[in-house]
Amino acid sequence: MVHFFTAFNGYYCLDVPSGGFVSVDKLTYLLLKKRAAAPRKTFGELFCYSQAEIAEAEAEIEQLIADGLIFTAERARAAPEYDGVIKALCLNVTHDCNLACKYCFAGGGAYRGKREIMSAETAKSAVDFLLKHSGKRCNLEVDFFGGEPLLNFGAVKECVLYARQKEKEFGKNIRFTMTTNCTVCTDEIAEFVNSEISNLVLSIDGRAEVHNLMRPYRAGHASHDTTIKNARIFLRGRGGKSYHIRGTYTARNLDFASDVLALNDKGFENISLEPVVLEGGNPLALDKSMTGRIAAEYARLAGLYYNRRRKGKKINFFHFLIDLDGGPCEKKRLTGCGAGLEYAAVSPDGSLYPCHQFIGQDGFVMGNVRDGITDKSVAEKFLRSNVCHKPECLSCWAQNYCSGGCVANSHILEGDMLKPVDYLCRIQKARIECALAVKAMESLGNRQG
């Protein structure tokens, strides 16, 4: 399977089985499409070229084939097996939040239940569970999530300090991450977070008018200025440690490229902006009718992004950072985030779920941090929720980049974990094409430079 596309006056071919990606001239592109019998009304444009030019392009194609970059054979893909090893936990240390985000999947932080916080003892038990069930894995991850995790800073701090002691006993290395709305920040919090949190995710939606509309305080007043001020406090003390801004775009800001650039103009270099996931009928929801406009906006962003980077501006957009040489292993390409298998979420009472989006939903409790995994049938469901069991994915050129999409999104929007969400697939493919085109332009620019 080969995917052909054009972008920014360039002609590109992605060989799906091998991951080979090539930038070619128009003639070679046309000849490649002809060989692939790609749908096209006419190849009459070939008559514009001389026999010598065509022969030269055909020789280039033969070399691409010999190099294993195009028209490679399809590979048999074996579905992964469940081994019970856990390498990462998401600790919902709070089911509470001081913001009232209008698109919040967690119902304002309460997750279909009551507002509550995780005790330090439960957080420590989660660390014990992870260490006990991590097998031969040396590098582990714990993510502090919510709600707003810094509303329960005491438990976060105790958990980290406890983990630092226990990891030495087990010969492990625990890497901590945190997602915060930046509204809670003191000198003590900033110092501890920057000392212990390896990757910090800061939730900001972009321009002030967009952020304030979507992410007000529960009392209704604006949160943008406080968020930006505290985000800068955190970043001043990061000392080169990883961070990124994580925003959400909705039907209200389909010009989201402007939000990415606004964040960059405020001094933030590492930015991610995700499409909102809401059920139909919500005025903020995205749908299939908007995907053309969204694809065009990603193209606009890619052009502006490329120009900024070319001029030396520091900016990294998460979805345009694509690795053509290494990238995820085969298992990762099939299973994605590993939810329900090697990754689990912990609710404040210690219950284990496949991921944070399933917390509070009937039929998805895997066990608890004290007794371990007591219902392996949940993991079995997620073991089948991979590319190998999704017909739409097996015939899709983007299968190695999205791993079949988010299982939670499929469950929420389609009622079936094996059914990809059409409009999200379209969005994913649009930004993958943009990412590949940016990669090609930067590579060619570096060579010419």
Short mmCIF file of C-alpha atoms in Angstrom, two decimals:
data_model
loop_
_atom_site.label_atom_id
_atom_site.label_comp_id
_atom_site.label_asym_id
_atom_site.label_seq_id
_atom_site.Cartn_x
_atom_site.Cartn_y
_atom_site.Cartn_z
CA MET A 1 0.00 0.00 0.00
CA VAL A 2 1.33 3.43 -1.00
CA HIS A 3 -0.24 6.76 -0.08
CA PHE A 4 0.21 9.62 -2.54
CA PHE A 5 -0.39 13.26 -1.66
CA THR A 6 0.66 16.77 -2.55
CA ALA A 7 1.29 19.69 -0.22
CA PHE A 8 3.02 23.06 -0.47
CA ASN A 9 3.89 22.43 -4.15
CA GLY A 10 5.59 19.17 -3.22
CA TYR A 11 4.85 15.60 -4.33
CA TYR A 12 5.07 12.85 -1.70
CA CYS A 13 4.76 9.08 -1.46
CA LEU A 14 4.41 7.11 1.78
CA ASP A 15 5.05 3.37 1.61
CA VAL A 16 2.84 2.00 4.39
CA PRO A 17 4.45 -1.41 5.13
CA SER A 18 8.01 -0.08 5.39
CA GLY A 19 7.31 3.48 6.48
CA GLY A 20 9.42 4.71 3.57
CA PHE A 21 8.66 8.34 2.75
CA VAL A 22 9.97 10.07 -0.35
CA SER A 23 9.68 13.49 -1.92
CA VAL A 24 9.77 13.34 -5.71
CA ASP A 25 9.23 15.59 -8.71
CA LYS A 26 5.91 15.73 -10.51
CA LEU A 27 6.87 13.33 -13.30
CA THR A 28 8.15 10.65 -10.92
CA TYR A 29 5.00 11.14 -8.82
CA LEU A 30 2.78 10.58 -11.86
CA LEU A 31 4.69 7.48 -12.91
CA LEU A 32 4.56 6.07 -9.38
CA LYS A 33 0.82 6.58 -9.27
CA LYS A 34 0.49 4.92 -12.66
CA ARG A 35 2.40 1.87 -11.40
CA ALA A 36 0.21 1.74 -8.33
CA ALA A 37 -2.92 2.07 -10.48
CA ALA A 38 -3.94 4.89 -8.17
CA PRO A 39 -7.37 6.35 -8.99
CA ARG A 40 -6.98 9.19 -11.43
CA LYS A 41 -9.11 10.43 -14.31
CA THR A 42 -6.23 10.75 -16.73
CA PHE A 43 -2.49 10.49 -16.96
CA GLY A 44 -2.48 12.76 -19.98
CA GLU A 45 0.02 15.03 -18.23
CA LEU A 46 2.71 12.46 -19.03
CA PHE A 47 2.59 13.57 -22.67
CA CYS A 48 4.22 16.82 -21.58
CA TYR A 49 7.49 14.97 -20.94
CA SER A 50 10.10 13.62 -23.33
CA GLN A 51 11.05 9.95 -23.53
CA ALA A 52 14.44 10.80 -22.03
CA GLU A 53 12.82 12.50 -19.03
CA ILE A 54 10.47 9.57 -18.51
CA ALA A 55 13.34 7.07 -18.77
CA GLU A 56 15.30 9.03 -16.14
CA ALA A 57 12.30 9.10 -13.79
CA GLU A 58 11.71 5.37 -14.30
CA ALA A 59 15.34 4.70 -13.35
CA GLU A 60 14.81 6.72 -10.16
CA ILE A 61 11.75 4.62 -9.35
CA GLU A 62 13.70 1.39 -9.82
CA GLN A 63 16.31 2.70 -7.40
CA LEU A 64 13.63 3.57 -4.82
CA ILE A 65 12.28 0.04 -5.13
CA ALA A 66 15.76 -1.46 -4.81
CA ASP A 67 16.35 0.64 -1.69
CA GLY A 68 13.16 -0.70 -0.11
CA LEU A 69 11.49 2.70 0.04
CA ILE A 70 8.48 2.09 -2.19
CA PHE A 71 6.17 -0.77 -3.22
CA THR A 72 7.39 -3.04 -0.44
CA ALA A 73 5.51 -6.23 0.42
CA GLU A 74 2.74 -6.22 3.01
CA ARG A 75 3.80 -7.71 6.33
CA ALA A 76 1.93 -10.18 8.48
CA ARG A 77 1.14 -8.52 11.79
CA ALA A 78 0.72 -10.57 14.92
CA ALA A 79 -1.62 -9.18 17.55
CA PRO A 80 0.13 -8.51 20.88
CA GLU A 81 -0.34 -10.78 23.87
CA TYR A 82 -1.29 -9.77 27.40
CA ASP A 83 1.47 -10.41 29.93
CA GLY A 84 0.06 -8.53 32.93
CA VAL A 85 3.04 -6.17 33.14
CA ILE A 86 2.17 -2.57 34.04
CA LYS A 87 4.64 0.17 33.17
CA ALA A 88 2.58 3.33 33.70
CA LEU A 89 -0.17 4.63 35.98
CA CYS A 90 -2.34 7.71 35.85
CA LEU A 91 -3.25 8.78 39.39
CA ASN A 92 -6.44 10.81 39.59
CA VAL A 93 -5.37 12.47 42.83
CA THR A 94 -8.40 14.75 42.68
CA HIS A 95 -11.92 14.36 41.41
CA ASP A 96 -12.39 18.06 41.80
CA CYS A 97 -11.43 21.20 39.91
CA ASN A 98 -11.54 24.95 40.41
CA LEU A 99 -12.34 25.54 36.72
CA ALA A 100 -15.55 24.83 34.81
CA CYS A 101 -14.26 23.99 31.34
CA LYS A 102 -17.19 23.85 28.95
CA TYR A 103 -15.95 20.73 27.16
CA CYS A 104 -14.76 18.80 30.23
CA PHE A 105 -15.13 15.04 29.67
CA ALA A 106 -14.87 14.52 33.44
CA GLY A 107 -17.96 16.52 34.35
CA GLY A 108 -16.05 19.31 36.05
CA GLY A 109 -13.63 16.83 37.60
CA ALA A 110 -16.15 14.63 39.42
CA TYR A 111 -16.08 11.79 36.83
CA ARG A 112 -19.77 10.87 37.02
CA GLY A 113 -19.53 10.67 40.81
CA LYS A 114 -18.82 12.81 43.85
CA ARG A 115 -16.05 15.35 44.29
CA GLU A 116 -13.24 13.75 46.28
CA ILE A 117 -9.49 13.57 46.64
CA MET A 118 -7.05 10.67 46.84
CA SER A 119 -5.41 10.04 50.18
CA ALA A 120 -1.62 9.95 50.40
CA GLU A 121 -1.90 6.32 51.55
CA THR A 122 -3.82 5.34 48.41
CA ALA A 123 -1.26 7.12 46.24
CA LYS A 124 1.52 5.19 48.00
CA SER A 125 -0.37 1.94 47.49
CA ALA A 126 -0.53 2.78 43.78
CA VAL A 127 3.26 3.08 43.74
CA ASP A 128 3.53 -0.30 45.48
CA PHE A 129 1.17 -1.83 42.94
CA LEU A 130 3.22 -0.44 40.03
CA LEU A 131 6.52 -1.69 41.44
CA LYS A 132 5.06 -5.12 42.14
CA HIS A 133 3.50 -5.56 38.69
CA SER A 134 6.18 -3.96 36.50
CA GLY A 135 8.01 -7.20 35.78
CA LYS A 136 11.47 -6.63 34.35
CA ARG A 137 10.65 -3.07 33.32
CA CYS A 138 13.17 -0.64 34.83
CA ASN A 139 11.71 2.64 33.60
CA LEU A 140 8.20 3.36 34.86
CA GLU A 141 5.84 6.35 34.71
CA VAL A 142 3.34 7.90 37.08
CA ASP A 143 1.12 10.73 35.87
CA PHE A 144 -0.68 13.02 38.32
CA PHE A 145 -4.05 13.92 36.87
CA GLY A 146 -7.49 15.12 37.90
CA GLY A 147 -9.50 17.32 38.06
CA GLU A 148 -6.75 19.63 39.10
CA PRO A 149 -3.99 17.61 40.81
CA LEU A 150 -2.41 20.59 42.57
CA LEU A 151 -5.55 20.96 44.68
CA ASN A 152 -4.16 17.87 46.43
CA PHE A 153 -0.50 18.88 46.45
CA GLY A 154 0.12 17.26 49.85
CA ALA A 155 -0.69 13.78 48.52
CA VAL A 156 1.35 14.42 45.35
CA LYS A 157 4.40 15.38 47.40
CA GLU A 158 4.10 12.43 49.78
CA CYS A 159 3.65 10.04 46.87
CA VAL A 160 6.77 11.27 45.07
CA LEU A 161 8.94 11.16 48.18
CA TYR A 162 7.70 7.64 48.97
CA ALA A 163 8.36 6.51 45.40
CA ARG A 164 11.91 7.85 45.50
CA GLN A 165 12.59 5.59 48.46
CA LYS A 166 10.86 2.50 47.11
CA GLU A 167 12.25 2.65 43.56
CA LYS A 168 15.78 2.13 44.91
CA GLU A 169 14.71 -1.03 46.71
CA PHE A 170 13.28 -2.45 43.48
CA GLY A 171 16.01 -1.17 41.14
CA LYS A 172 13.50 0.90 39.19
CA ASN A 173 13.35 4.45 37.87
CA ILE A 174 9.99 6.22 38.16
CA ARG A 175 9.42 9.20 35.90
CA PHE A 176 6.69 11.57 37.06
CA THR A 177 4.46 13.67 34.83
CA MET A 178 1.66 16.07 35.69
CA THR A 179 -1.19 17.81 33.88
CA THR A 180 -2.25 21.07 35.53
CA ASN A 181 -4.42 24.07 34.69
CA CYS A 182 -1.77 26.36 36.25
CA THR A 183 -4.21 28.19 38.52
CA VAL A 184 -2.60 26.85 41.70
CA CYS A 185 0.99 27.92 42.18
CA THR A 186 3.10 28.84 45.21
CA ASP A 187 6.87 29.02 45.55
CA GLU A 188 6.84 25.63 47.29
CA ILE A 189 4.71 24.02 44.60
CA ALA A 190 6.77 25.47 41.74
CA GLU A 191 10.06 24.39 43.31
CA PHE A 192 8.84 20.84 43.99
CA VAL A 193 7.19 20.39 40.60
CA ASN A 194 10.28 21.57 38.75
CA SER A 195 12.51 19.36 40.87
CA GLU A 196 10.51 16.13 40.59
CA ILE A 197 8.16 16.28 37.60
CA SER A 198 9.97 15.18 34.44
CA ASN A 199 7.27 16.27 32.02
CA LEU A 200 4.84 19.05 32.82
CA VAL A 201 1.66 19.47 30.78
CA LEU A 202 0.10 22.92 31.07
CA SER A 203 -3.52 23.28 29.96
CA ILE A 204 -3.98 26.53 28.02
CA ASP A 205 -6.31 26.96 25.06
CA GLY A 206 -4.57 29.82 23.25
CA ARG A 207 -5.84 33.35 22.74
CA ALA A 208 -7.28 35.06 25.81
CA GLU A 209 -10.78 35.29 24.33
CA VAL A 210 -10.80 31.58 23.46
CA HIS A 211 -9.31 30.41 26.75
CA ASN A 212 -11.61 32.56 28.89
CA LEU A 213 -14.68 31.37 27.00
CA MET A 214 -13.78 27.72 27.38
CA ARG A 215 -11.94 27.58 30.71
CA PRO A 216 -13.54 29.98 33.24
CA TYR A 217 -13.36 29.55 37.00
CA ARG A 218 -16.34 27.79 38.53
CA ALA A 219 -17.55 31.19 39.75
CA GLY A 220 -17.57 32.35 36.13
CA HIS A 221 -14.64 34.78 35.98
CA ALA A 222 -11.72 34.61 33.54
CA SER A 223 -8.70 32.40 34.18
CA HIS A 224 -6.38 33.30 31.29
CA ASP A 225 -4.18 35.89 32.96
CA THR A 226 -3.56 33.78 36.07
CA THR A 227 -2.89 30.73 33.93
CA ILE A 228 -0.30 32.51 31.78
CA LYS A 229 1.39 34.12 34.78
CA ASN A 230 1.73 30.83 36.66
CA ALA A 231 2.75 28.89 33.56
CA ARG A 232 5.67 31.29 33.15
CA ILE A 233 6.60 30.81 36.81
CA PHE A 234 6.72 27.05 36.30
CA LEU A 235 8.74 27.31 33.11
CA ARG A 236 11.30 29.71 34.54
CA GLY A 237 12.37 26.99 36.95
CA ARG A 238 12.23 24.00 34.58
CA GLY A 239 15.95 24.08 33.84
CA GLY A 240 15.51 22.39 30.48
CA LYS A 241 13.10 19.71 31.71
CA SER A 242 10.34 18.67 29.37
CA TYR A 243 7.02 20.51 29.17
CA HIS A 244 4.33 21.28 26.66
CA ILE A 245 1.23 23.41 26.44
CA ARG A 246 -1.85 21.28 25.88
CA GLY A 247 -4.91 23.05 24.48
CA THR A 248 -8.22 22.03 22.95
CA TYR A 249 -9.98 23.45 19.92
CA THR A 250 -13.73 23.25 19.38
CA ALA A 251 -16.31 24.33 16.81
CA ARG A 252 -15.92 27.84 18.26
CA ASN A 253 -12.28 28.24 17.17
CA LEU A 254 -11.74 26.38 13.93
CA ASP A 255 -9.07 29.03 13.23
CA PHE A 256 -6.97 27.27 15.88
CA ALA A 257 -3.68 28.00 14.08
CA SER A 258 -4.04 31.48 15.55
CA ASP A 259 -4.16 29.96 19.04
CA VAL A 260 -0.95 28.02 18.44
CA LEU A 261 0.81 31.15 17.22
CA ALA A 262 -0.58 33.21 20.11
CA LEU A 263 0.89 30.74 22.59
CA ASN A 264 4.22 30.83 20.78
CA ASP A 265 4.16 34.63 20.83
CA LYS A 266 3.81 34.47 24.61
CA GLY A 267 7.09 32.58 24.81
CA PHE A 268 5.90 28.96 24.84
CA GLU A 269 7.87 26.71 22.51
CA ASN A 270 6.30 23.25 22.91
CA ILE A 271 2.63 23.25 21.99
CA SER A 272 -0.11 20.70 21.39
CA LEU A 273 -3.68 21.50 20.39
CA GLU A 274 -6.18 18.64 20.29
CA PRO A 275 -9.65 18.39 18.72
CA VAL A 276 -12.45 18.33 21.27
CA VAL A 277 -14.32 15.04 21.66
CA LEU A 278 -17.98 15.60 22.48
CA GLU A 279 -21.16 13.77 21.64
CA GLY A 280 -23.33 15.15 18.86
CA GLY A 281 -25.72 17.95 19.72
CA ASN A 282 -23.23 19.88 21.83
CA PRO A 283 -22.65 23.30 20.19
CA LEU A 284 -18.90 22.92 20.74
CA ALA A 285 -18.71 19.48 19.08
CA LEU A 286 -16.84 18.81 15.86
CA ASP A 287 -18.29 16.67 13.10
CA LYS A 288 -17.62 15.35 9.61
CA SER A 289 -18.91 18.51 7.94
CA MET A 290 -16.08 20.52 9.53
CA THR A 291 -13.18 18.27 8.55
CA GLY A 292 -12.45 20.06 5.27
CA ARG A 293 -12.06 23.35 7.08
CA ILE A 294 -10.01 21.71 9.83
CA ALA A 295 -7.68 20.13 7.26
CA ALA A 296 -7.20 23.52 5.61
CA GLU A 297 -6.41 25.04 9.00
CA TYR A 298 -3.74 22.42 9.67
CA ALA A 299 -2.25 23.28 6.27
CA ARG A 300 -2.30 26.97 7.20
CA LEU A 301 -0.64 26.17 10.51
CA ALA A 302 1.98 23.99 8.80
CA GLY A 303 2.97 26.81 6.47
CA LEU A 304 3.21 29.38 9.26
CA TYR A 305 4.99 26.89 11.49
CA TYR A 306 7.56 26.04 8.82
CA ASN A 307 8.27 29.72 8.15
CA ARG A 308 8.74 30.48 11.84
CA ARG A 309 11.17 27.62 12.31
CA ARG A 310 13.03 28.52 9.11
CA LYS A 311 13.58 32.02 10.49
CA GLY A 312 14.95 30.65 13.75
CA LYS A 313 11.84 31.00 15.91
CA LYS A 314 11.69 28.27 18.55
CA ILE A 315 8.41 26.40 18.15
CA ASN A 316 7.50 22.71 18.28
CA PHE A 317 3.98 21.61 17.46
CA PHE A 318 3.48 18.13 18.90
CA HIS A 319 1.59 16.70 15.94
CA PHE A 320 4.14 17.92 13.41
CA LEU A 321 7.05 16.19 15.17
CA ILE A 322 7.24 12.92 13.30
CA ASP A 323 10.04 10.35 13.45
CA LEU A 324 10.76 8.69 10.11
CA ASP A 325 13.90 6.86 11.19
CA GLY A 326 12.89 5.25 14.47
CA GLY A 327 9.48 5.87 15.92
CA PRO A 328 7.36 3.47 18.00
CA CYS A 329 8.03 -0.27 18.06
CA GLU A 330 5.65 -2.70 16.35
CA LYS A 331 3.69 -3.36 19.54
CA LYS A 332 3.22 0.38 20.12
CA ARG A 333 2.07 0.90 16.54
CA LEU A 334 -0.62 -1.73 17.09
CA THR A 335 -1.85 -0.88 20.58
CA GLY A 336 -1.18 2.85 20.85
CA CYS A 337 -1.16 4.10 24.45
CA GLY A 338 -1.49 0.59 25.92
CA ALA A 339 -4.64 1.43 27.88
CA GLY A 340 -5.94 -1.52 29.86
CA LEU A 341 -2.79 -3.51 29.18
CA GLU A 342 0.47 -1.88 30.27
CA TYR A 343 -1.20 1.39 31.32
CA ALA A 344 -3.97 1.93 33.88
CA ALA A 345 -5.68 4.76 35.74
CA VAL A 346 -6.36 4.94 39.47
CA SER A 347 -9.43 6.65 40.91
CA PRO A 348 -9.29 8.38 44.33
CA ASP A 349 -10.59 5.26 46.09
CA GLY A 350 -7.83 3.12 44.53
CA SER A 351 -9.91 1.42 41.83
CA LEU A 352 -8.06 0.50 38.64
CA TYR A 353 -9.45 1.41 35.21
CA PRO A 354 -8.05 1.01 31.66
CA CYS A 355 -7.50 4.78 31.40
CA HIS A 356 -8.76 7.97 33.01
CA GLN A 357 -11.58 8.37 30.47
CA PHE A 358 -13.19 5.12 31.65
CA ILE A 359 -13.20 6.05 35.34
CA GLY A 360 -16.69 5.77 36.79
CA GLN A 361 -18.06 3.69 33.91
CA ASP A 362 -19.70 0.37 34.67
CA GLY A 363 -17.93 -2.71 33.41
CA PHE A 364 -14.44 -1.23 33.34
CA VAL A 365 -13.12 -1.75 36.87
CA MET A 366 -10.02 -3.94 36.59
CA GLY A 367 -9.34 -4.24 40.32
CA ASN A 368 -7.72 -1.95 42.88
CA VAL A 369 -4.20 -0.96 43.93
CA ARG A 370 -4.33 -3.04 47.13
CA ASP A 371 -5.58 -6.34 45.70
CA GLY A 372 -4.21 -5.94 42.17
CA ILE A 373 -5.98 -6.81 38.92
CA THR A 374 -8.92 -9.03 39.79
CA ASP A 375 -10.84 -8.91 36.50
CA LYS A 376 -8.65 -9.80 33.53
CA SER A 377 -11.63 -9.75 31.15
CA VAL A 378 -11.28 -5.96 30.89
CA ALA A 379 -7.71 -6.34 29.64
CA GLU A 380 -8.92 -8.93 27.12
CA LYS A 381 -11.32 -6.35 25.66
CA PHE A 382 -8.47 -3.91 25.19
CA LEU A 383 -6.15 -6.57 23.82
CA ARG A 384 -8.53 -6.91 20.86
CA SER A 385 -8.89 -3.15 20.42
CA ASN A 386 -5.94 -2.78 18.11
CA VAL A 387 -5.21 -2.32 14.43
CA CYS A 388 -5.25 -6.09 13.73
CA HIS A 389 -8.93 -6.30 14.67
CA LYS A 390 -10.16 -3.14 12.92
CA PRO A 391 -10.93 -3.69 9.21
CA GLU A 392 -11.06 0.06 8.53
CA CYS A 393 -7.56 0.43 9.94
CA LEU A 394 -6.03 -2.48 8.05
CA SER A 395 -6.94 -0.78 4.77
CA CYS A 396 -5.89 2.71 5.92
CA TRP A 397 -2.55 4.29 5.00
CA ALA A 398 -2.27 6.01 8.40
CA GLN A 399 -2.43 2.78 10.44
CA ASN A 400 1.19 3.02 11.63
CA TYR A 401 0.78 6.56 12.91
CA CYS A 402 -2.47 6.49 14.88
CA SER A 403 -2.63 2.86 16.12
CA GLY A 404 -6.32 2.73 15.32
CA GLY A 405 -7.25 5.88 17.21
CA CYS A 406 -8.29 6.40 20.81
CA VAL A 407 -10.30 3.46 22.17
CA ALA A 408 -12.10 5.71 24.64
CA ASN A 409 -13.24 8.02 21.84
CA SER A 410 -14.59 5.05 19.89
CA HIS A 411 -16.43 3.79 22.96
CA ILE A 412 -17.91 7.21 23.75
CA LEU A 413 -18.88 8.32 20.25
CA GLU A 414 -19.51 5.01 18.44
CA GLY A 415 -20.43 2.71 21.31
CA ASP A 416 -17.88 0.24 19.96
CA MET A 417 -14.18 0.19 20.87
CA LEU A 418 -13.37 -1.45 17.53
CA LYS A 419 -15.00 1.24 15.39
CA PRO A 420 -12.81 4.26 14.58
CA VAL A 421 -14.49 7.67 14.71
CA ASP A 422 -14.71 8.88 11.11
CA TYR A 423 -14.24 12.61 11.66
CA LEU A 424 -11.31 12.05 14.02
CA CYS A 425 -9.68 9.76 11.45
CA ARG A 426 -10.00 12.49 8.83
CA ILE A 427 -8.43 15.02 11.19
CA GLN A 428 -5.62 12.63 12.07
CA LYS A 429 -4.78 11.99 8.42
CA ALA A 430 -4.79 15.69 7.58
CA ARG A 431 -2.26 16.53 10.26
CA ILE A 432 -0.07 13.49 9.43
CA GLU A 433 0.19 14.72 5.84
CA CYS A 434 1.12 18.18 7.11
CA ALA A 435 3.70 16.70 9.47
CA LEU A 436 5.28 14.67 6.67
CA ALA A 437 5.35 17.68 4.34
CA VAL A 438 7.01 19.86 7.00
CA LYS A 439 9.56 17.12 7.64
CA ALA A 440 10.35 16.91 3.94
CA MET A 441 10.64 20.69 3.49
CA GLU A 442 12.92 21.03 6.50
CA SER A 443 15.07 18.12 5.35
CA LEU A 444 15.43 19.55 1.86
CA GLY A 445 16.08 23.01 3.27
CA ASN A 446 18.83 21.69 5.55
CA ARG A 447 20.51 19.90 2.64
CA GLN A 448 20.39 22.97 0.45
CA GLY A 449 21.64 25.11 3.33
#
